[in-house]
Structures are given as C-alpha cells and as structure tokens.
Short mmCIF file of C-alpha atoms in Angstrom, two decimals:
data_model
loop_
_atom_site.label_atom_id
_atom_site.label_comp_id
_atom_site.label_asym_id
_atom_site.label_seq_id
_atom_site.Cartn_x
_atom_site.Cartn_y
_atom_site.Cartn_z
CA MET L 1 19.08 -20.98 -11.33
CA SER L 2 16.05 -22.58 -9.59
CA ASP L 3 12.63 -20.98 -9.22
CA ILE L 4 13.40 -20.27 -5.56
CA ASP L 5 16.69 -18.57 -6.47
CA ASP L 6 14.79 -16.48 -9.03
CA LEU L 7 12.24 -15.48 -6.40
CA ILE L 8 14.97 -14.51 -3.93
CA ALA L 9 16.69 -12.42 -6.60
CA GLN L 10 13.43 -10.69 -7.53
CA THR L 11 12.38 -9.91 -3.94
CA PRO L 12 13.63 -6.53 -2.69
CA LEU L 13 15.01 -6.64 0.82
CA GLU L 14 12.85 -3.56 1.46
CA LEU L 15 9.71 -5.62 0.88
CA VAL L 16 10.69 -8.17 3.54
CA LEU L 17 11.74 -5.55 6.08
CA SER L 18 8.58 -3.49 5.58
CA HIS L 19 6.49 -6.64 6.07
CA TYR L 20 7.95 -6.90 9.58
CA GLY L 21 7.93 -3.16 10.25
CA LEU L 22 11.74 -2.91 10.35
CA PRO L 23 13.94 0.02 9.24
CA LEU L 24 14.81 -0.05 5.56
CA PRO L 25 18.26 0.16 3.92
CA ALA L 26 19.67 3.54 2.99
CA SER L 27 19.02 4.53 -0.61
CA GLY L 28 21.71 3.13 -2.92
CA ALA L 29 23.33 1.01 -0.21
CA ARG L 30 25.09 -2.21 -1.23
CA GLU L 31 24.90 -3.69 2.27
CA HIS L 32 22.37 -3.37 5.08
CA ARG L 33 23.18 -3.71 8.79
CA MET L 34 20.51 -4.79 11.26
CA LYS L 35 20.14 -6.55 14.63
CA CYS L 36 20.76 -10.27 14.55
CA VAL L 37 17.46 -12.10 14.12
CA PHE L 38 18.89 -15.46 15.24
CA ASN L 39 20.22 -14.68 18.72
CA GLU L 40 19.13 -11.76 20.92
CA THR L 41 22.41 -11.72 22.84
CA CYS L 42 24.32 -10.80 19.68
CA SER L 43 23.03 -7.24 19.98
CA ASP L 44 24.95 -6.89 23.27
CA SER L 45 28.17 -6.89 21.27
CA LYS L 46 29.39 -3.94 19.26
CA TYR L 47 29.97 -6.47 16.47
CA GLY L 48 26.42 -7.78 16.70
CA ASN L 49 25.06 -6.32 13.50
CA LEU L 50 23.78 -8.70 10.88
CA SER L 51 25.16 -7.86 7.45
CA VAL L 52 22.86 -8.44 4.48
CA GLN L 53 24.13 -8.02 0.94
CA MET L 54 21.82 -6.09 -1.38
CA ASP L 55 22.71 -8.04 -4.52
CA ALA L 56 20.58 -10.77 -6.09
CA ALA L 57 21.90 -13.52 -3.79
CA LYS L 58 21.19 -11.51 -0.62
CA ARG L 59 23.76 -13.36 1.47
CA LEU L 60 23.81 -12.52 5.18
CA PHE L 61 26.23 -13.08 8.05
CA CYS L 62 26.20 -12.35 11.80
CA HIS L 63 29.61 -11.29 13.08
CA VAL L 64 28.97 -12.69 16.57
CA CYS L 65 27.05 -15.97 16.32
CA GLU L 66 28.52 -16.44 12.82
CA THR L 67 25.22 -17.59 11.33
CA SER L 68 25.26 -17.29 7.55
CA SER L 69 22.38 -17.77 5.15
CA ASN L 70 20.30 -15.94 2.53
CA LEU L 71 16.88 -14.31 2.34
CA LEU L 72 15.16 -17.57 3.32
CA GLY L 73 17.34 -17.79 6.40
CA LEU L 74 16.46 -14.22 7.28
CA LEU L 75 12.76 -15.07 7.07
CA HIS L 76 13.33 -18.12 9.29
CA GLY L 77 15.08 -15.93 11.86
CA LEU L 78 12.40 -13.27 11.75
CA GLU L 79 9.72 -15.91 12.33
CA LYS L 80 11.48 -18.30 14.74
CA HIS L 81 14.13 -16.02 16.36
CA GLN L 82 16.74 -18.78 16.12
CA PRO L 83 19.16 -20.11 13.50
CA PRO L 84 18.23 -23.01 11.21
CA THR L 85 18.60 -26.45 12.81
CA GLY L 86 22.06 -27.74 12.00
CA GLY L 87 23.02 -24.37 10.54
CA ARG L 88 21.15 -24.85 7.25
CA LEU L 89 17.51 -24.73 6.21
CA ARG L 90 16.22 -28.21 5.43
CA GLY L 91 12.94 -30.08 5.35
CA GLN L 92 9.97 -28.30 6.92
CA GLU L 93 12.03 -25.27 7.93
CA PHE L 94 12.95 -24.74 4.28
CA LYS L 95 9.32 -25.24 3.15
CA ASP L 96 8.03 -22.78 5.76
CA ALA L 97 10.55 -20.11 4.70
CA VAL L 98 9.67 -20.57 1.01
CA ALA L 99 5.95 -20.33 1.83
CA LYS L 100 6.58 -17.10 3.74
CA LEU L 101 8.60 -15.67 0.85
CA ARG L 102 5.79 -16.48 -1.56
CA GLU L 103 3.22 -14.96 0.80
CA ILE L 104 5.15 -11.70 1.02
CA ASN L 105 5.29 -11.59 -2.76
CA GLY L 106 1.54 -12.21 -3.05
CA LEU L 107 1.97 -15.50 -4.89
CA ALA L 108 -0.09 -18.69 -4.78
CA ASP L 109 0.27 -20.86 -1.72
CA ASP L 110 1.45 -24.13 -3.23
CA GLN L 111 2.40 -25.78 0.07
CA PRO L 112 0.03 -28.52 1.32
CA ARG L 113 -2.00 -27.66 4.40
CA LYS L 114 -2.36 -30.01 7.36
CA PRO L 115 -5.87 -31.48 7.14
CA SER L 116 -8.33 -31.27 9.98
CA ALA L 117 -9.58 -34.47 11.66
CA GLN L 118 -12.84 -34.22 9.71
CA ALA L 119 -11.02 -33.69 6.43
CA ALA L 120 -8.72 -36.62 7.09
CA ALA L 121 -11.71 -38.91 7.63
CA ALA L 122 -13.57 -37.66 4.55
CA PRO L 123 -13.28 -39.38 1.15
CA LYS L 124 -10.17 -38.20 -0.66
CA SER L 125 -10.42 -36.14 -3.81
CA ASP L 126 -7.95 -34.48 -6.09
CA PRO L 127 -6.27 -31.61 -4.20
CA LYS L 128 -6.95 -28.11 -5.50
CA PRO L 129 -4.28 -25.45 -5.18
CA VAL L 130 -5.12 -22.44 -3.00
CA VAL L 131 -4.62 -19.42 -5.23
CA LYS L 132 -3.85 -16.05 -3.73
CA GLU L 133 -5.15 -13.24 -5.92
CA ALA L 134 -2.66 -10.65 -7.10
CA ASN L 135 -2.45 -7.85 -9.62
CA VAL L 136 0.17 -8.59 -12.24
CA PRO L 137 2.76 -5.78 -12.56
CA MET L 138 2.20 -4.05 -15.89
CA ILE L 139 5.79 -4.63 -16.95
CA ARG L 140 5.12 -8.39 -16.82
CA HIS L 141 1.55 -8.32 -18.08
CA GLU L 142 0.53 -10.95 -20.64
CA LYS L 143 -0.81 -8.25 -22.97
CA GLU L 144 1.71 -6.20 -24.89
CA ALA L 145 -0.52 -3.11 -24.77
CA ALA L 146 -0.46 -3.23 -20.97
CA ARG L 147 3.33 -3.73 -20.87
CA GLU L 148 3.77 -0.65 -23.02
CA LEU L 149 1.89 1.40 -20.42
CA ALA L 150 4.14 0.33 -17.53
CA ASN L 151 6.16 3.55 -17.73
CA LEU L 152 3.25 5.86 -18.54
CA CYS L 153 3.94 7.60 -15.24
CA ASP L 154 7.13 9.00 -16.77
CA ASP L 155 5.09 10.89 -19.39
CA LEU L 156 2.69 12.64 -17.01
CA ILE L 157 2.68 16.44 -17.03
CA VAL L 158 3.07 18.06 -13.59
CA ASP L 159 3.43 21.71 -14.66
CA VAL L 160 -0.01 23.34 -14.55
CA ALA L 161 1.04 25.73 -17.31
CA GLU L 162 1.29 22.76 -19.69
CA MET L 163 -1.97 21.07 -18.65
CA SER L 164 -5.42 21.41 -20.12
CA PRO L 165 -7.49 24.24 -18.59
CA ASP L 166 -9.58 21.78 -16.56
CA ALA L 167 -6.55 19.90 -15.27
CA GLY L 168 -4.69 23.09 -14.44
CA GLN L 169 -7.66 24.48 -12.56
CA TYR L 170 -8.10 21.23 -10.63
CA VAL L 171 -4.47 21.21 -9.47
CA ARG L 172 -4.35 24.95 -8.67
CA LYS L 173 -7.30 24.51 -6.29
CA ARG L 174 -5.13 22.05 -4.37
CA GLU L 175 -2.08 24.12 -3.51
CA TRP L 176 -0.62 21.21 -1.57
CA LEU L 177 -0.46 19.14 -4.79
CA THR L 178 3.01 20.31 -5.82
CA PRO L 179 5.00 19.29 -8.91
CA ASP L 180 7.54 17.48 -6.70
CA GLN L 181 4.84 15.48 -4.95
CA MET L 182 3.11 14.66 -8.24
CA THR L 183 6.38 13.46 -9.74
CA ALA L 184 7.20 11.30 -6.71
CA TRP L 185 3.76 9.67 -6.73
CA GLY L 186 3.26 9.40 -10.48
CA VAL L 187 0.38 11.87 -10.70
CA GLY L 188 -0.29 14.22 -13.60
CA TRP L 189 -2.08 15.02 -16.80
CA ILE L 190 -1.59 13.09 -20.02
CA PRO L 191 -1.67 15.03 -23.32
CA GLY L 192 -4.61 14.45 -25.64
CA ASN L 193 -2.38 12.56 -28.07
CA GLY L 194 -1.11 10.33 -25.26
CA ARG L 195 -1.03 6.53 -25.29
CA SER L 196 -3.66 6.12 -22.62
CA LEU L 197 -7.36 5.60 -22.11
CA PHE L 198 -7.16 8.63 -19.78
CA ARG L 199 -6.45 11.16 -22.50
CA LYS L 200 -9.99 12.60 -22.26
CA ASN L 201 -10.12 15.07 -19.37
CA TYR L 202 -8.60 12.98 -16.58
CA LEU L 203 -5.92 13.55 -13.96
CA VAL L 204 -3.93 10.31 -13.81
CA TYR L 205 -2.72 8.48 -10.68
CA THR L 206 -0.19 5.63 -10.57
CA HIS L 207 -1.02 2.57 -8.47
CA ARG L 208 1.70 0.31 -7.06
CA ASN L 209 1.75 -2.97 -5.18
CA GLU L 210 3.63 -3.55 -1.92
CA ARG L 211 6.84 -4.12 -3.86
CA GLY L 212 6.50 -0.71 -5.50
CA GLU L 213 5.77 -2.13 -8.97
CA VAL L 214 3.25 -0.31 -11.17
CA VAL L 215 0.11 -2.44 -11.34
CA SER L 216 -2.36 0.08 -12.76
CA TYR L 217 -3.37 3.67 -13.35
CA SER L 218 -6.57 5.47 -12.52
CA GLY L 219 -8.05 8.67 -13.88
CA ARG L 220 -9.98 11.28 -11.90
CA ASP L 221 -12.75 12.58 -14.16
CA LEU L 222 -12.29 16.35 -14.20
CA SER L 223 -15.90 16.75 -15.35
CA PHE L 224 -17.30 14.68 -12.48
CA GLU L 225 -18.85 17.55 -10.52
CA ALA L 226 -20.83 18.75 -13.55
CA LYS L 227 -21.96 15.19 -14.31
CA TRP L 228 -22.95 14.62 -10.68
CA THR L 229 -25.00 17.80 -10.54
CA LYS L 230 -26.83 16.82 -13.73
CA TRP L 231 -27.47 13.31 -12.38
CA LEU L 232 -29.03 14.77 -9.23
CA ARG L 233 -31.07 17.26 -11.25
CA ASP L 234 -32.37 14.43 -13.45
CA GLY L 235 -33.68 12.55 -10.42
CA LYS L 236 -30.79 10.07 -10.00
CA PRO L 237 -31.67 7.87 -12.99
CA GLU L 238 -30.72 4.22 -12.41
CA GLY L 239 -27.67 3.02 -14.29
CA LYS L 240 -26.41 6.51 -15.06
CA LYS L 241 -24.67 7.42 -11.81
CA PRO L 242 -21.34 9.01 -12.83
CA ASN L 243 -18.05 7.59 -11.58
CA LYS L 244 -15.45 9.88 -10.06
CA HIS L 245 -12.56 7.57 -10.94
CA ARG L 246 -11.83 5.29 -13.87
CA TYR L 247 -9.49 2.31 -13.51
CA VAL L 248 -7.66 0.15 -16.03
CA THR L 249 -9.78 -2.84 -17.00
CA GLY L 250 -8.81 -5.95 -15.06
CA TYR L 251 -7.22 -4.10 -12.15
CA LYS L 252 -8.45 -5.46 -8.81
CA ARG L 253 -8.25 -2.36 -6.66
CA GLY L 254 -9.59 -4.23 -3.64
CA LEU L 255 -6.26 -6.10 -3.44
CA GLU L 256 -4.15 -2.97 -2.95
CA LEU L 257 -3.84 0.03 -0.67
CA TYR L 258 -2.91 3.31 -2.35
CA GLY L 259 0.35 4.36 -0.74
CA GLY L 260 1.01 0.88 0.67
CA HIS L 261 4.31 0.34 -1.17
CA ALA L 262 7.46 -0.57 0.76
CA GLY L 263 9.55 2.29 -0.61
CA ARG L 264 7.65 4.80 1.52
CA MET L 265 9.34 3.41 4.63
CA ASN L 266 12.51 5.22 3.56
CA GLU L 267 10.83 8.60 4.14
CA PRO L 268 11.61 10.01 7.62
CA TYR L 269 8.11 11.43 8.08
CA VAL L 270 6.57 7.97 7.68
CA GLN L 271 8.18 6.52 10.80
CA GLU L 272 7.36 9.67 12.76
CA SER L 273 3.74 9.43 11.65
CA LEU L 274 3.52 5.73 12.50
CA ASN L 275 4.91 6.44 15.96
CA GLU L 276 2.33 9.19 16.56
CA PHE L 277 -0.83 7.83 14.93
CA GLY L 278 -0.26 4.23 13.86
CA VAL L 279 -1.56 3.38 10.38
CA VAL L 280 -3.71 6.24 9.04
CA ILE L 281 -6.50 5.17 6.70
CA THR L 282 -8.38 7.34 4.22
CA GLU L 283 -10.63 6.73 1.25
CA GLY L 284 -9.03 8.08 -1.93
CA GLN L 285 -5.80 9.11 -3.60
CA ASN L 286 -6.12 12.83 -2.94
CA GLU L 287 -6.67 12.16 0.76
CA VAL L 288 -3.40 10.23 0.95
CA LEU L 289 -1.53 12.98 -0.89
CA ARG L 290 -3.03 15.76 1.23
CA MET L 291 -2.12 13.97 4.44
CA GLU L 292 1.42 13.45 3.19
CA SER L 293 1.71 17.20 2.66
CA LEU L 294 0.76 17.54 6.33
CA GLY L 295 3.46 15.07 7.37
CA VAL L 296 1.04 12.19 7.94
CA ALA L 297 1.59 8.77 6.33
CA ALA L 298 -1.81 7.51 5.17
CA VAL L 299 -3.00 4.71 2.91
CA GLY L 300 -6.16 4.78 0.79
CA LEU L 301 -8.81 2.16 0.14
CA GLY L 302 -9.89 3.52 -3.24
CA SER L 303 -13.44 3.21 -1.92
CA ASN L 304 -15.53 3.91 1.17
CA LYS L 305 -15.58 0.19 2.01
CA ALA L 306 -12.59 -2.02 2.74
CA THR L 307 -12.34 -5.47 1.18
CA ASP L 308 -11.26 -8.56 3.12
CA HIS L 309 -7.84 -8.34 1.45
CA GLN L 310 -7.45 -4.72 2.50
CA VAL L 311 -8.52 -5.39 6.07
CA ASP L 312 -5.95 -8.19 6.29
CA LYS L 313 -3.25 -5.83 5.02
CA LEU L 314 -4.28 -3.04 7.38
CA VAL L 315 -4.17 -5.39 10.36
CA ARG L 316 -0.73 -6.62 9.29
CA PHE L 317 0.59 -3.08 8.72
CA ALA L 318 -0.79 -1.92 12.08
CA LYS L 319 0.70 -4.82 14.03
CA LYS L 320 4.05 -4.83 12.25
CA ALA L 321 4.73 -1.10 11.86
CA GLY L 322 2.04 0.95 13.60
CA GLY L 323 2.24 -0.20 17.19
CA ASN L 324 -1.02 -2.10 16.67
CA ARG L 325 -2.85 1.22 16.19
CA ALA L 326 -4.95 2.69 13.38
CA LEU L 327 -6.49 6.12 12.80
CA LEU L 328 -9.49 6.50 10.48
CA LEU L 329 -10.04 9.71 8.51
CA PRO L 330 -13.34 9.21 6.65
CA ASP L 331 -15.08 11.24 4.00
CA CYS L 332 -17.76 12.92 6.09
CA ASP L 333 -20.79 12.11 3.99
CA GLU L 334 -23.36 9.39 4.58
CA GLU L 335 -21.67 6.72 2.45
CA GLY L 336 -18.18 7.51 3.65
CA GLU L 337 -19.04 7.37 7.34
CA ALA L 338 -21.10 4.19 6.92
CA GLY L 339 -18.16 2.41 5.28
CA PHE L 340 -15.68 3.53 7.94
CA LYS L 341 -18.00 2.53 10.77
CA GLU L 342 -17.79 -1.01 9.43
CA LEU L 343 -14.00 -0.72 9.11
CA LEU L 344 -13.76 0.54 12.70
CA TRP L 345 -15.65 -2.55 13.85
CA ARG L 346 -13.56 -4.98 11.78
CA LEU L 347 -10.19 -3.58 12.84
CA SER L 348 -11.27 -3.52 16.47
CA GLU L 349 -12.41 -7.14 16.24
CA ALA L 350 -8.94 -8.00 14.91
CA GLY L 351 -7.39 -6.49 18.04
CA VAL L 352 -6.15 -3.25 16.46
CA GLN L 353 -6.54 -0.16 18.66
CA THR L 354 -8.58 1.99 16.29
CA ARG L 355 -9.65 5.64 16.60
CA LEU L 356 -11.65 8.10 14.52
CA GLY L 357 -9.86 11.32 13.67
CA PHE L 358 -13.15 13.14 13.12
CA THR L 359 -16.74 12.70 11.98
CA SER L 360 -19.49 14.99 10.75
CA ASN L 361 -20.45 15.77 14.33
CA THR L 362 -17.08 16.26 16.02
CA HIS L 363 -15.08 19.48 16.21
CA GLY L 364 -18.22 21.56 15.95
CA GLY L 365 -19.23 19.93 12.67
CA MET L 366 -16.14 21.34 10.98
CA MET L 367 -15.80 18.35 8.63
CA ARG L 368 -19.49 17.81 7.80
CA GLY L 369 -19.83 17.13 4.07
CA ARG L 370 -16.07 17.45 3.60
CA GLN L 371 -13.13 15.13 2.93
CA PRO L 372 -9.60 14.91 4.37
CA GLU L 373 -8.24 16.53 1.20
CA ASP L 374 -10.23 19.66 2.18
CA LEU L 375 -8.35 20.10 5.46
CA THR L 376 -6.52 23.37 6.00
CA ASP L 377 -3.28 23.40 7.97
CA GLU L 378 -5.06 25.09 10.86
CA GLN L 379 -7.92 22.58 10.92
CA TRP L 380 -5.54 19.65 10.98
CA ALA L 381 -3.59 21.29 13.82
CA THR L 382 -6.84 21.49 15.82
CA ILE L 383 -7.71 17.85 15.12
CA ARG L 384 -4.18 16.72 15.87
CA GLN L 385 -4.30 18.47 19.23
CA THR L 386 -7.46 16.59 20.22
CA LEU L 387 -5.84 13.29 19.17
CA SER L 388 -2.87 13.88 21.47
CA ALA L 389 -4.99 15.01 24.41
#
C-alpha cells in the first residue's frame, strides 16, 4: 500500500466533512449518504445521494451521474464541484487533492509552490520544504513514556467521593461538571500513585487534535488560588508568578483549540448552537465545558491571546460551519478583555462577523471580574436574550 493509500485509510471521513462544515455520519454507520459533490442536478433525483463507504478504502459512488472515486475524489468534488477530468484524478488534479488531504491532516506541505515573478528571476538555491507544525498524537509519539500515557484519560476518576479533598471540593463547586461530562471529555483526578506528572493536586484535562486523537493532557493546579494570593501579598515578585495550568512538555497548545475535534459535530446541540451563534470562543477548558452544559458549542484558546494558527482555524471553522459568524465570551479581567479585543479585530479583518457576548461594562457590570464558567443559568438566559434582540 502506498503512502497516499495509508493516509486515506488513516483519515476519518468525519475529519473531512467537519472541515467543510457538512453533516457527519451516524455513529457506527458503515456507509454515509450525502448530496453529490460533483453535479448539483443529481440532488434533484431521489437517487441522488452519494454513497461513501466507511472502511479504509473509502470508496464512493453517485447513483445518478455514476461518478466513482475515493476520498481524494471527494476532496476534488468538494473543492471544484465537478468530477475529475476523464473520470479519474490525474496530474495536477491528483496533486491538488493530495495536498488538500495532507492539509486537513495537519501534515507538511510537500507540493512545490508556483514562484512569483521576482522569485523566478532570482538566483536559484536548494528548495526548502514548507513544514506545517503539528502536535504528534501521543499514541504515535517517538518517546515510549509518552505513548504509554495515550490512554491516561481512561484512568481518570470522575466520582467526587473517590477524589482527593481538594479535587472533590473543586468539582462540587461546579455543579455543571457532571461525571458524564467529565467522562466524555476526559476530565478527572488521577490518584497519587498514578502514572502522570499531574499526580500532585491537579485536575486533569485531555486535549485532542481535530481528528480527535489525544495529543496532550493539562493539569489545573488546585492550589492556584492560594499561590496567587501569596504572590500578590509578596508584591508580585518577578519570576514567581504561579501558573493556573500545567501542560505536558513539548505540547504546542497554540496549534490546537480545546473542543475543536471533529467528533463533536455528531452532537445535536452543536449544530443548533452553530446556527444560533456561529463559532463561540472562550479562553479555557472550564469555559468550554460550562457552555456545553448550557447547550452552547464553544472552543477554547487555552490562553487570553489567540495564536496565528488558532486564528486561521477559527476563521475556517466560522466560514465552513458557523455561517461566517463568531461570538466571543472573554474572561472579564484586564488581561482577558485585552486579548479578546485583539481577537475581535483579527477575526473582523478576516471577514468574519464577530460579536462580543458581554464585557465588564455590559449587562450592568454583571460579568465584571468573572469568567464564562461562573455564569448561572439565569445570567446566560439574560445574555442570550440580548444576543437575539
């Protein structure tokens, strides 16, 4: 099997469909039916569904125009809205489809780029490959210790009665953080004898890439508030500012969006939320989880500032799945609002219709000094009403 065949086999159909903001296959389905991407008139026929097999080969066939291909052909149709020339991908069409498949998988762009007039006239030098950064899934990590942690999420404790006192207290204060939600998202406490660097007073969160693969874990320091108070009391000594979250060494969090994995598109509330608000953007993990409990599909930056990679993803998500709309829900402190002001500007410059859900000064100052995870059901209902006005 060639490298391209391997890549096709390893690419979930869900990842491709979510990239284009299309409905995902039913859970456990062996075949997926969708509108023909090669000929718009096919949808006028009751036989016009395109059938895509869910096995490794991912063969597809339109029962009207009779176009048959595989995942590369699907990508060609989604991009060009027509079948391959001569019925089969060849030459540049094939190269373009492969490049798109690699892009969706976050792999290096190994296709040559057309040089500009200035570049063509300049002295030639050895070409350098353009490398697209990506977090390696832990299951395929080069280090054995990292591979052994790939399924750490299966060991996390979600029952507060079995957690440490600090962890139990932290979860009980967040009634919306239920055992079912923690299990679904890979959130919980790891016992002190666990196989993790988070065994010392942390609540652990699982981080996934767009394909849904585990790429890292982070730990929320359950002693952070006490450390922060001491740091302030000591006059904010330089170099000793405590961190709220701890991440696995080597993880590039600026490449991912918490909650930005394709599998979420299977949840009914996600499409409803996208239709109502567009892509909802928050800062941290708890904000994403709290908004989910309110029926709102949000993604988190893991910081108060978005990286270039994250902005690119947010623009793509908004245009493909959110009706070209975004809703910002910042942490309402000085740093949080400053970071989201910049994000508001950048998304707007990219043509995304972007709104603020609230700030420190809206809604009578209700959110001043607070975060989205602090929202009560009633407060969100008030904010939601103003958004729909």
